[in-house]
PDB file of C-alpha atoms in Angstrom:
ATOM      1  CA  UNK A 197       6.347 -13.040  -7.676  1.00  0.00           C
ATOM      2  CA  UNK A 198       9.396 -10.890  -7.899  1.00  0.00           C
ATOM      3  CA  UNK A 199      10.008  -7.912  -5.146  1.00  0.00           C
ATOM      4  CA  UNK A 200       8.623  -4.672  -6.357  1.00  0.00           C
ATOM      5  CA  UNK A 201      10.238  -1.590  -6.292  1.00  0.00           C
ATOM      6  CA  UNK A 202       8.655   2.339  -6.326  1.00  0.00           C
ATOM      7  CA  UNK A 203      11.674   4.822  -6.875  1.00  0.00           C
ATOM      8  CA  UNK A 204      11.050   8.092  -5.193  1.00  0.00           C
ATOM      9  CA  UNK A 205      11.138  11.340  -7.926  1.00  0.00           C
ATOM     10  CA  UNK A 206      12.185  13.737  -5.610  1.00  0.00           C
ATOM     11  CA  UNK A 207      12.473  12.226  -1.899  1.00  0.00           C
ATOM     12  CA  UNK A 208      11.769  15.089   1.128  1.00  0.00           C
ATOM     13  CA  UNK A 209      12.357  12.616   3.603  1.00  0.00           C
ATOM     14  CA  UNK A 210      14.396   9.394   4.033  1.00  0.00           C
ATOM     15  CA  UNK A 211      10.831   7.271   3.500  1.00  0.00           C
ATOM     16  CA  UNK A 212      10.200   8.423   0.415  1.00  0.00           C
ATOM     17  CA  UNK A 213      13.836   8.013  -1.409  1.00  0.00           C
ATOM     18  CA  UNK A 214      12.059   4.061  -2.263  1.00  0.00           C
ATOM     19  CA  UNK A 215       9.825   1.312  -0.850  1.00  0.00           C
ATOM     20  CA  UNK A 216      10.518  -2.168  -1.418  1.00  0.00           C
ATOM     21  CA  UNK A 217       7.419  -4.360  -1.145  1.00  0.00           C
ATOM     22  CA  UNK A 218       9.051  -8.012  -0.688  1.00  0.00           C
ATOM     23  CA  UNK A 219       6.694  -9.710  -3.185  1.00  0.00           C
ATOM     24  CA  UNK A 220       4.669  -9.320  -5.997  1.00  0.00           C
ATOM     25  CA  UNK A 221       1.990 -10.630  -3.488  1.00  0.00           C
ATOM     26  CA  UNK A 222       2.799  -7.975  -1.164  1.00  0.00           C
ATOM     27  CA  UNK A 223       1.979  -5.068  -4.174  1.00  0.00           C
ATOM     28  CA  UNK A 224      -1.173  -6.805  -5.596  1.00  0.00           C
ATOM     29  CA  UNK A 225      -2.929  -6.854  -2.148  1.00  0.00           C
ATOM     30  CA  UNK A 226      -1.897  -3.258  -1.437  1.00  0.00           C
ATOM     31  CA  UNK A 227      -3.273  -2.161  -4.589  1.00  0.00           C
ATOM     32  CA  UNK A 228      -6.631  -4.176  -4.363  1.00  0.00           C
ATOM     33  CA  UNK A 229      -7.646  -2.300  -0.844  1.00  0.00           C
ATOM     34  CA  UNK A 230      -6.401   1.029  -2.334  1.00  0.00           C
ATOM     35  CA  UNK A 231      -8.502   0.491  -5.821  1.00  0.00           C
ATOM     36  CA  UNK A 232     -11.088  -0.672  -3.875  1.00  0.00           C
ATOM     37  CA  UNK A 233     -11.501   1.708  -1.295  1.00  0.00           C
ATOM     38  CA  UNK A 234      -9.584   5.074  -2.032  1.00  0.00           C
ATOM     39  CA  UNK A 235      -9.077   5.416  -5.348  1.00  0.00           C
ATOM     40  CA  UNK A 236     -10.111   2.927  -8.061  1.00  0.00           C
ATOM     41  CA  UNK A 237      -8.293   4.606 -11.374  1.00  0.00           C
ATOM     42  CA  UNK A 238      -4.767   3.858  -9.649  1.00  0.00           C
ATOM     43  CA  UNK A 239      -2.497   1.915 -12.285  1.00  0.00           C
ATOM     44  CA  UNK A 240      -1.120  -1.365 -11.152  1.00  0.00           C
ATOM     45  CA  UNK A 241       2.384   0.094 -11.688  1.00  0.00           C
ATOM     46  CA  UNK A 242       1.722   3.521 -11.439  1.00  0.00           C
ATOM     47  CA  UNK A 243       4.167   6.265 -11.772  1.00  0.00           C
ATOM     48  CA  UNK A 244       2.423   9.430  -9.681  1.00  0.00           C
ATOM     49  CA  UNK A 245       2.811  13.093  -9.718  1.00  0.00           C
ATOM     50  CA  UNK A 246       4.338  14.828  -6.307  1.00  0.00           C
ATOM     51  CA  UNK A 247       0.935  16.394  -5.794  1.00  0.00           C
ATOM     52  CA  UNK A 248      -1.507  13.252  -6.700  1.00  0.00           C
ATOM     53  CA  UNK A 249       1.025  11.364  -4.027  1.00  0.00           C
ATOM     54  CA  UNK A 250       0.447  13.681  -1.338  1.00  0.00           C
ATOM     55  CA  UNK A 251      -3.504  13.224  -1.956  1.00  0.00           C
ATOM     56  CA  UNK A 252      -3.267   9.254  -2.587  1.00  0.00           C
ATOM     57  CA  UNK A 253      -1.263   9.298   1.048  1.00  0.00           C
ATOM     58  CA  UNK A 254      -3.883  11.470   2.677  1.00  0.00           C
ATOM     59  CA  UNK A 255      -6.400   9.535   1.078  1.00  0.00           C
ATOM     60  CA  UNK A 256      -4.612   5.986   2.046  1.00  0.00           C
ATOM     61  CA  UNK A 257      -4.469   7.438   5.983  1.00  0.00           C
ATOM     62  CA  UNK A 258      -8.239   8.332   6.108  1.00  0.00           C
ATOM     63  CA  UNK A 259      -8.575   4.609   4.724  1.00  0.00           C
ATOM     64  CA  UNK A 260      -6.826   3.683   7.471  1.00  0.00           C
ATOM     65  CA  UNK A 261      -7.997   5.443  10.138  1.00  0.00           C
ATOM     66  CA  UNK A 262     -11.558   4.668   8.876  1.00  0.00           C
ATOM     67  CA  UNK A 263     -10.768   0.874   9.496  1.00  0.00           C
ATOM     68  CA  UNK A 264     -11.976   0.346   5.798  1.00  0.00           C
ATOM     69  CA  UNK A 265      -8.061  -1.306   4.975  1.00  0.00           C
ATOM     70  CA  UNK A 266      -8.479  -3.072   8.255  1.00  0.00           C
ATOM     71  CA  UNK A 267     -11.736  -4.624   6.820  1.00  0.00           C
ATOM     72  CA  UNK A 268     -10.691  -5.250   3.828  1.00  0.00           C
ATOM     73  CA  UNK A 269      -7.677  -7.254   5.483  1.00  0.00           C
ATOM     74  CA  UNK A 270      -9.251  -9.227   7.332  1.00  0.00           C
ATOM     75  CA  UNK A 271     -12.427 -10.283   4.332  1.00  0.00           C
ATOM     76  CA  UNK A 272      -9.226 -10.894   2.247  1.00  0.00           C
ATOM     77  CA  UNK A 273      -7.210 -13.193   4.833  1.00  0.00           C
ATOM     78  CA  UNK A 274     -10.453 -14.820   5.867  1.00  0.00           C
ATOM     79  CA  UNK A 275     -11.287 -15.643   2.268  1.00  0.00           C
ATOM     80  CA  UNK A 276      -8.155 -16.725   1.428  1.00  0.00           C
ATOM     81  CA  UNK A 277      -8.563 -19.538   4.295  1.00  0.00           C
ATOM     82  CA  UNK A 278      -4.654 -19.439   5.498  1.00  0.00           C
ATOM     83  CA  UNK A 279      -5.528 -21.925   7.982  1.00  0.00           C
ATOM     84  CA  UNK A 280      -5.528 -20.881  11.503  1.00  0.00           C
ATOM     85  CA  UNK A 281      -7.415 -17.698  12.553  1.00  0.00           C
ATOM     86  CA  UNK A 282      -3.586 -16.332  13.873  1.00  0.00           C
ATOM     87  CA  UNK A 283      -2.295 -16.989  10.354  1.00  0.00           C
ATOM     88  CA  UNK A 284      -5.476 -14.502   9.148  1.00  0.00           C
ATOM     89  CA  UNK A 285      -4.334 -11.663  12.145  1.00  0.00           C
ATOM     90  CA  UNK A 286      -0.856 -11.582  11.256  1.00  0.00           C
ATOM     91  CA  UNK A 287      -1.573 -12.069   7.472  1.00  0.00           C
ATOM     92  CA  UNK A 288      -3.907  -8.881   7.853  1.00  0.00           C
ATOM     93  CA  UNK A 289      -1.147  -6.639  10.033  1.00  0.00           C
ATOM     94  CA  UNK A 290       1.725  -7.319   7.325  1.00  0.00           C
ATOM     95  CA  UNK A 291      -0.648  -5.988   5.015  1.00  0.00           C
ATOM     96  CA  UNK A 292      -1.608  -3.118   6.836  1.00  0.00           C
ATOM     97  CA  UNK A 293       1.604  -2.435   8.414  1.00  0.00           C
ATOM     98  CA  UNK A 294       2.646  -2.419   4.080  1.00  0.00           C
ATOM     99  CA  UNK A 295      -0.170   0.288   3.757  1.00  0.00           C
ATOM    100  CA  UNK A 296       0.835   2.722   6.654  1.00  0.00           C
ATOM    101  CA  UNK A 297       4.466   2.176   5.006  1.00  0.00           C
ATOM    102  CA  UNK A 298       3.146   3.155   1.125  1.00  0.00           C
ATOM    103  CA  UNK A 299       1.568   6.071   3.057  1.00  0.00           C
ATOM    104  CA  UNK A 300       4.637   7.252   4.484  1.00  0.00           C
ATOM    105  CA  UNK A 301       6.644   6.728   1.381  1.00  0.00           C
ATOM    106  CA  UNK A 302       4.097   8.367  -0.729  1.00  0.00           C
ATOM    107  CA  UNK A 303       3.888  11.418   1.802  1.00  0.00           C
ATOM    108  CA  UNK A 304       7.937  11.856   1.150  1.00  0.00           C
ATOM    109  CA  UNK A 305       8.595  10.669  -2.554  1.00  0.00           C
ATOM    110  CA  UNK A 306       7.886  13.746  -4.350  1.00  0.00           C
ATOM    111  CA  UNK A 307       6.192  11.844  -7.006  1.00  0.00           C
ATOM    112  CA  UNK A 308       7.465   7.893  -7.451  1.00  0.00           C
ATOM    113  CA  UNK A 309       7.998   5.396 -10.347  1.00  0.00           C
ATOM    114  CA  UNK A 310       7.753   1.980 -10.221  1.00  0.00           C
ATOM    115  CA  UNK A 311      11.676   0.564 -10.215  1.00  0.00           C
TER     116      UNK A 311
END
């Protein structure tokens, strides 16, 4: 799958001017923990309000520090049977290390657009 893109509407920060994810891949995993555990209405390629960001990234944080993404992770990667359980850990941190990222983007964006 092709890289996808989320164009920042108004950027506060450097973070949220854009995030590239560096796979289709990347972007479906991403938004299967976040429709599964913070917010199941989100749009596969949604484009989000300045406000409704702020709230998704508080909302994708709480996730976080919750350890319900971390779960999620690692039930995906374990699942998916990638082989050897070190393929599964560092499967799991790209994808949460992607999260934390979205969060930070959506936390500076000022609303985003897929690109």
């Amino acid at each position: 799958m092709a890289e996808q893109i989320f164009i920042g509407d108004a950027p506060t920060t450097e973070a949220g001017k854009e995030i590239r994810f560096p796979s289709g891949e990347v972007w479906v995993a991403l938004h299967t923990c976040i429709t599964s555990h913070v917010y199941p209405d989100l749009p596969f390629f949604p484009a989000i309000a300045a406000r409704d960001a702020e709230v998704l990234a508080t909302a994708i944080n709480g996730a976080l520090d919750a350890g319900s993404c971390t779960k999620h992770f690692d039930d995906q990667t374990l699942l998916e049977d990638l082989g050897t359980p070190k393929e599964e850990v560092l499967t799991a941190e790209k994808y949460l290390g992607w999260m934390k990222r979205f969060a930070v983007f959506l936390q500076g964006c000022g609303g985003c657009r897929p690109g």
